[in-house]
PDB file of C-alpha atoms in Angstrom:
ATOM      1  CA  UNK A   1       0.903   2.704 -32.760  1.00 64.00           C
ATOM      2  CA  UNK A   2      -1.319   4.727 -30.434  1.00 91.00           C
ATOM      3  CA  UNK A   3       0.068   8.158 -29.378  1.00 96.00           C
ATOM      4  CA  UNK A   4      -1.626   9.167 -26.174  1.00 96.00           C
ATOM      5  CA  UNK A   5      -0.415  12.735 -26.207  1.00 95.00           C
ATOM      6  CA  UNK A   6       2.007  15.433 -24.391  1.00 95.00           C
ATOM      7  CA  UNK A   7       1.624  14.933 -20.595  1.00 96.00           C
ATOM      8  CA  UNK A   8       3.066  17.709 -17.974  1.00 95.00           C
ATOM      9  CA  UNK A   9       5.521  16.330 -15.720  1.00 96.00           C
ATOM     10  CA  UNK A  10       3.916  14.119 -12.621  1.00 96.00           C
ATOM     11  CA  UNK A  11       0.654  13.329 -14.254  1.00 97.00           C
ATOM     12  CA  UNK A  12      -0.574   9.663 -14.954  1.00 98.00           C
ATOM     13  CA  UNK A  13      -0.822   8.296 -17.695  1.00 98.00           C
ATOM     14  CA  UNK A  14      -3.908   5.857 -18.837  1.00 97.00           C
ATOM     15  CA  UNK A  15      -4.204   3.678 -21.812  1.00 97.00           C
ATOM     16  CA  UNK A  16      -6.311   0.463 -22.513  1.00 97.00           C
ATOM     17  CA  UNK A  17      -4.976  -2.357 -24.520  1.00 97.00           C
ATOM     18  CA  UNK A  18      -6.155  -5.736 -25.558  1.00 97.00           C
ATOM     19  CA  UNK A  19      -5.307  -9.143 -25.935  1.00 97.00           C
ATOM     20  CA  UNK A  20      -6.645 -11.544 -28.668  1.00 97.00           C
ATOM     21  CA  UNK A  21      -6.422 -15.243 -29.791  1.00 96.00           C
ATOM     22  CA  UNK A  22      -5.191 -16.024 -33.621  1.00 95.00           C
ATOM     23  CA  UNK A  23      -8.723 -16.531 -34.341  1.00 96.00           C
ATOM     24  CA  UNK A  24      -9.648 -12.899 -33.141  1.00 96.00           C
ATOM     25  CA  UNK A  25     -11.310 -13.808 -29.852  1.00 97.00           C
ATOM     26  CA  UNK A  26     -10.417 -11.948 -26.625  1.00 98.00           C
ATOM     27  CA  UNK A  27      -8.341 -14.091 -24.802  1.00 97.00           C
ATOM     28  CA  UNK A  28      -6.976 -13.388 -21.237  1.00 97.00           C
ATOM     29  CA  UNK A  29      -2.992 -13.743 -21.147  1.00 96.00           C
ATOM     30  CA  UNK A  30      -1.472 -16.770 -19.541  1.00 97.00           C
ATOM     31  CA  UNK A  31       1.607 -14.936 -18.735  1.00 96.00           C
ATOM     32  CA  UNK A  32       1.257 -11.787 -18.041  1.00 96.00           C
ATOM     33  CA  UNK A  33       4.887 -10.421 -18.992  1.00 97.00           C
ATOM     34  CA  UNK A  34       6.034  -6.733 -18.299  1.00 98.00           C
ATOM     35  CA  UNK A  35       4.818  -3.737 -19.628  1.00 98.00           C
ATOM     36  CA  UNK A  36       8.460  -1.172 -19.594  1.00 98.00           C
ATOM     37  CA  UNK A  37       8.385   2.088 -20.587  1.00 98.00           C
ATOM     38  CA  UNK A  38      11.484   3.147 -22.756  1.00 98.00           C
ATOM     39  CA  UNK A  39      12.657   6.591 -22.853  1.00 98.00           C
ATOM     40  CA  UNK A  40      13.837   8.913 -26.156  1.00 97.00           C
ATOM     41  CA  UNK A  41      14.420   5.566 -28.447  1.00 91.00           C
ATOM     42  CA  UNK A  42      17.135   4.012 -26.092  1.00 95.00           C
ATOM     43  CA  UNK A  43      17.548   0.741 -24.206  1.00 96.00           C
ATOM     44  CA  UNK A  44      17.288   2.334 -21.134  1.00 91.00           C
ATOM     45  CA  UNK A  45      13.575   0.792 -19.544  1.00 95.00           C
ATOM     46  CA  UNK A  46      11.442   1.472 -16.474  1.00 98.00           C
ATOM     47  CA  UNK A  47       8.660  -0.589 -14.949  1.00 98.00           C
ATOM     48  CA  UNK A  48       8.591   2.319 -11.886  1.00 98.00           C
ATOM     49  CA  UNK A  49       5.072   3.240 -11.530  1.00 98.00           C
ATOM     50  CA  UNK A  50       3.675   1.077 -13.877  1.00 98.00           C
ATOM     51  CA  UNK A  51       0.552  -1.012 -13.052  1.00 98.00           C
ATOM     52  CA  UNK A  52      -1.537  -3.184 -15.376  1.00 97.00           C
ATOM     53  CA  UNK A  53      -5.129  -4.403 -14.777  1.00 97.00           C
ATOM     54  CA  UNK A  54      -5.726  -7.539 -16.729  1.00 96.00           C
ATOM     55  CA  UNK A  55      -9.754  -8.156 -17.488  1.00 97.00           C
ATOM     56  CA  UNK A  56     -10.593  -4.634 -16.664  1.00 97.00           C
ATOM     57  CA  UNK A  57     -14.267  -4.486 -15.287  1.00 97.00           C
ATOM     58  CA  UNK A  58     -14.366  -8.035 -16.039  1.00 97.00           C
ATOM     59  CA  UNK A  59     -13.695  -7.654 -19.602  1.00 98.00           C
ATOM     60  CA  UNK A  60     -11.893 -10.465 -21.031  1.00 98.00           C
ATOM     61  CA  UNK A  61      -9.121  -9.573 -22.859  1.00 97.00           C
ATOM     62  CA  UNK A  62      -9.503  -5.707 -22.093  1.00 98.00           C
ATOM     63  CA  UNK A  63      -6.252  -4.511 -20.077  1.00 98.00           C
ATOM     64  CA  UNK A  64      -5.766  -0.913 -18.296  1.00 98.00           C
ATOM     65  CA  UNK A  65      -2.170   0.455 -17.957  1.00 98.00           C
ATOM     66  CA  UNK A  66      -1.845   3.447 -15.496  1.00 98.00           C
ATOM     67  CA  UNK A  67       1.750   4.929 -15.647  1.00 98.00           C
ATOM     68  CA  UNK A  68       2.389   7.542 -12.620  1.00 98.00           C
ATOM     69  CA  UNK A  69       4.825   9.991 -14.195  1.00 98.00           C
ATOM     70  CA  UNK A  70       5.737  11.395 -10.388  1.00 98.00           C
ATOM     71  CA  UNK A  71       7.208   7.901  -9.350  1.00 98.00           C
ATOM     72  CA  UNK A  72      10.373   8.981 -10.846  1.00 98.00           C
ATOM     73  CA  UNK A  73      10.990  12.400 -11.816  1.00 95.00           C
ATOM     74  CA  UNK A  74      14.397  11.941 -13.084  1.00 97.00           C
ATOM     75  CA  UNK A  75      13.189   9.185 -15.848  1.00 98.00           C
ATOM     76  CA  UNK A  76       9.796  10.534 -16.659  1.00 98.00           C
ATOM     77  CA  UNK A  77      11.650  14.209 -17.310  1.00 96.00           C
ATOM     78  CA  UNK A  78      10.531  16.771 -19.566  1.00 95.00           C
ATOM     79  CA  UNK A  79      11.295  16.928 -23.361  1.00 95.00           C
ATOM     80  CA  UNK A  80      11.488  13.172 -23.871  1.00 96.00           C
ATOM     81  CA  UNK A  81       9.622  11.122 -25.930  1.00 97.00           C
ATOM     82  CA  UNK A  82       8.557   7.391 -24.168  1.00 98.00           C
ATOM     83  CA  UNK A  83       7.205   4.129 -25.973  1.00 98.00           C
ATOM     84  CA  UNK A  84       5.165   1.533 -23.593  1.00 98.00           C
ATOM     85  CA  UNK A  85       6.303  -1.712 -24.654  1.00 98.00           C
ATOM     86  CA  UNK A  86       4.710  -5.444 -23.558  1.00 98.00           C
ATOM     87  CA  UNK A  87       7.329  -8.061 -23.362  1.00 98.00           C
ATOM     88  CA  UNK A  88       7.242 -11.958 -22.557  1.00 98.00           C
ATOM     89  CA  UNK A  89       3.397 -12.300 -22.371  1.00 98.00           C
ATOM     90  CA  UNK A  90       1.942 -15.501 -23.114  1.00 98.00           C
ATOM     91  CA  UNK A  91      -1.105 -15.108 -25.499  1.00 97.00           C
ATOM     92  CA  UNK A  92      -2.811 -17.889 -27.150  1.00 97.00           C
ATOM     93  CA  UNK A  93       0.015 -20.339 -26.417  1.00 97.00           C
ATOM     94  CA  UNK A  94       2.491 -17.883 -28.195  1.00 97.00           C
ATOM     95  CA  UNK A  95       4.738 -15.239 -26.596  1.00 97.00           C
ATOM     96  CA  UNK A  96       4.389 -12.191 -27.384  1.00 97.00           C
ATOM     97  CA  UNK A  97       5.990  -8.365 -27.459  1.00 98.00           C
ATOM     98  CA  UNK A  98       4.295  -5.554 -28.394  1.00 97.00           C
ATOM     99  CA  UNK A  99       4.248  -1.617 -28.740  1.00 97.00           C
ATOM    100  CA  UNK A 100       1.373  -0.701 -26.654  1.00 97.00           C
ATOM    101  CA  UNK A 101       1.373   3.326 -27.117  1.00 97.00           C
ATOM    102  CA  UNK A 102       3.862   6.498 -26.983  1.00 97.00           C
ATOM    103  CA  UNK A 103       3.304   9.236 -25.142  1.00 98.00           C
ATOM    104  CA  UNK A 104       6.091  12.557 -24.558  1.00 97.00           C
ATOM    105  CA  UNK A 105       6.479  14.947 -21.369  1.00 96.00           C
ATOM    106  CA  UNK A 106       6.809  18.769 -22.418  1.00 95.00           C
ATOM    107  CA  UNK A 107       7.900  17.893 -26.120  1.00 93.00           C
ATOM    108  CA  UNK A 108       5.031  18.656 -28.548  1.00 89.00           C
ATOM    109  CA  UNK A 109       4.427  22.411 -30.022  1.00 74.00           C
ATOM    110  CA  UNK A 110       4.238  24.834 -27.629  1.00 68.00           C
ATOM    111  CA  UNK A 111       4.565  22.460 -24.732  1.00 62.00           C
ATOM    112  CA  UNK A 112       8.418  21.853 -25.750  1.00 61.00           C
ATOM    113  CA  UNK A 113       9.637  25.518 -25.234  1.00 62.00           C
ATOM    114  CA  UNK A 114       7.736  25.566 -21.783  1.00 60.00           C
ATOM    115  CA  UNK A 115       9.229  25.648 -18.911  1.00 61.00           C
ATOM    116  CA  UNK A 116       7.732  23.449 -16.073  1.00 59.00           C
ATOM    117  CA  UNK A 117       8.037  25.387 -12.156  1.00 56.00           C
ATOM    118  CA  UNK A 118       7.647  22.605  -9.034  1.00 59.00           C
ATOM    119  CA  UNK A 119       6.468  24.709  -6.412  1.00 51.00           C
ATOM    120  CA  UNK A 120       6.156  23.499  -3.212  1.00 50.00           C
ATOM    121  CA  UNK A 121       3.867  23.224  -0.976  1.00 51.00           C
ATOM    122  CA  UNK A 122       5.232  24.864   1.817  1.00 54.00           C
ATOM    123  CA  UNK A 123       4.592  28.458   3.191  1.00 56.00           C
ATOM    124  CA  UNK A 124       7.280  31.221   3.896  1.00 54.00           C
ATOM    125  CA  UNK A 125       6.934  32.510   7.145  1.00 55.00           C
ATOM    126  CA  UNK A 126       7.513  36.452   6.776  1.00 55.00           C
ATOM    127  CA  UNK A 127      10.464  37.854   7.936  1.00 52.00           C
TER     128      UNK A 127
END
């Protein structure tokens, strides 16, 4: 599996990822499927703010996933641990799930006893 690292809350996410007939040729998917993101090891799944470029710069069999962690701040949340999972893809005439990558918000070393501030981006008016 391919751990792409400890991201801050609302950052994005990329990965690449590639698809390959039995015979080790890249192949471009005849289904697509859905790329989810599950959070902390549960059944619980997101596709929100998900995309996923098939043939990436016209690369056969070479796919892009962007995830944009500030699509939904309540699942993408600090000091959890998320797996990218492919499901229902059709690839060489057989379907196909996968583990594409991990990835964790605020949960590595140092990162997990930080505390993450949203400041905003309006301005007090003095008083």
């Amino acid at each position: 599996m391919n751990y792409l690292g400890d991201y801050l809350p609302a950052q994005t996410v990329h990965t690449m990822w590639s698809s390959n007939s039995a015979a080790g040729a890249s192949i471009t998917r005849a289904t697509n499927g859905t790329i989810s993101i599950y959070k902390d090891n549960g059944t619980t799944q997101s596709t929100t703010g998900v995309s996923d470029t098939e043939d990436f710069d016209s690369l056969t069999g070479i796919h892009v996933i962007t995830i944009d962690l500030s699509a939904d701040e309540t699942f993408y949340s600090p000091h959890s641990n998320f797996s990218i999972v492919l499901s229902a893809a059709t690839i060489d005439g057989q379907t196909v799930n996968a583990v594409l990558g991990h990835f964790s918000i605020m949960n590595r070393g140092s990162m997990k006893r930080a505390t993450y501030l949203k400041v905003s981006n309006a301005i007090a008016a003095p008083t």
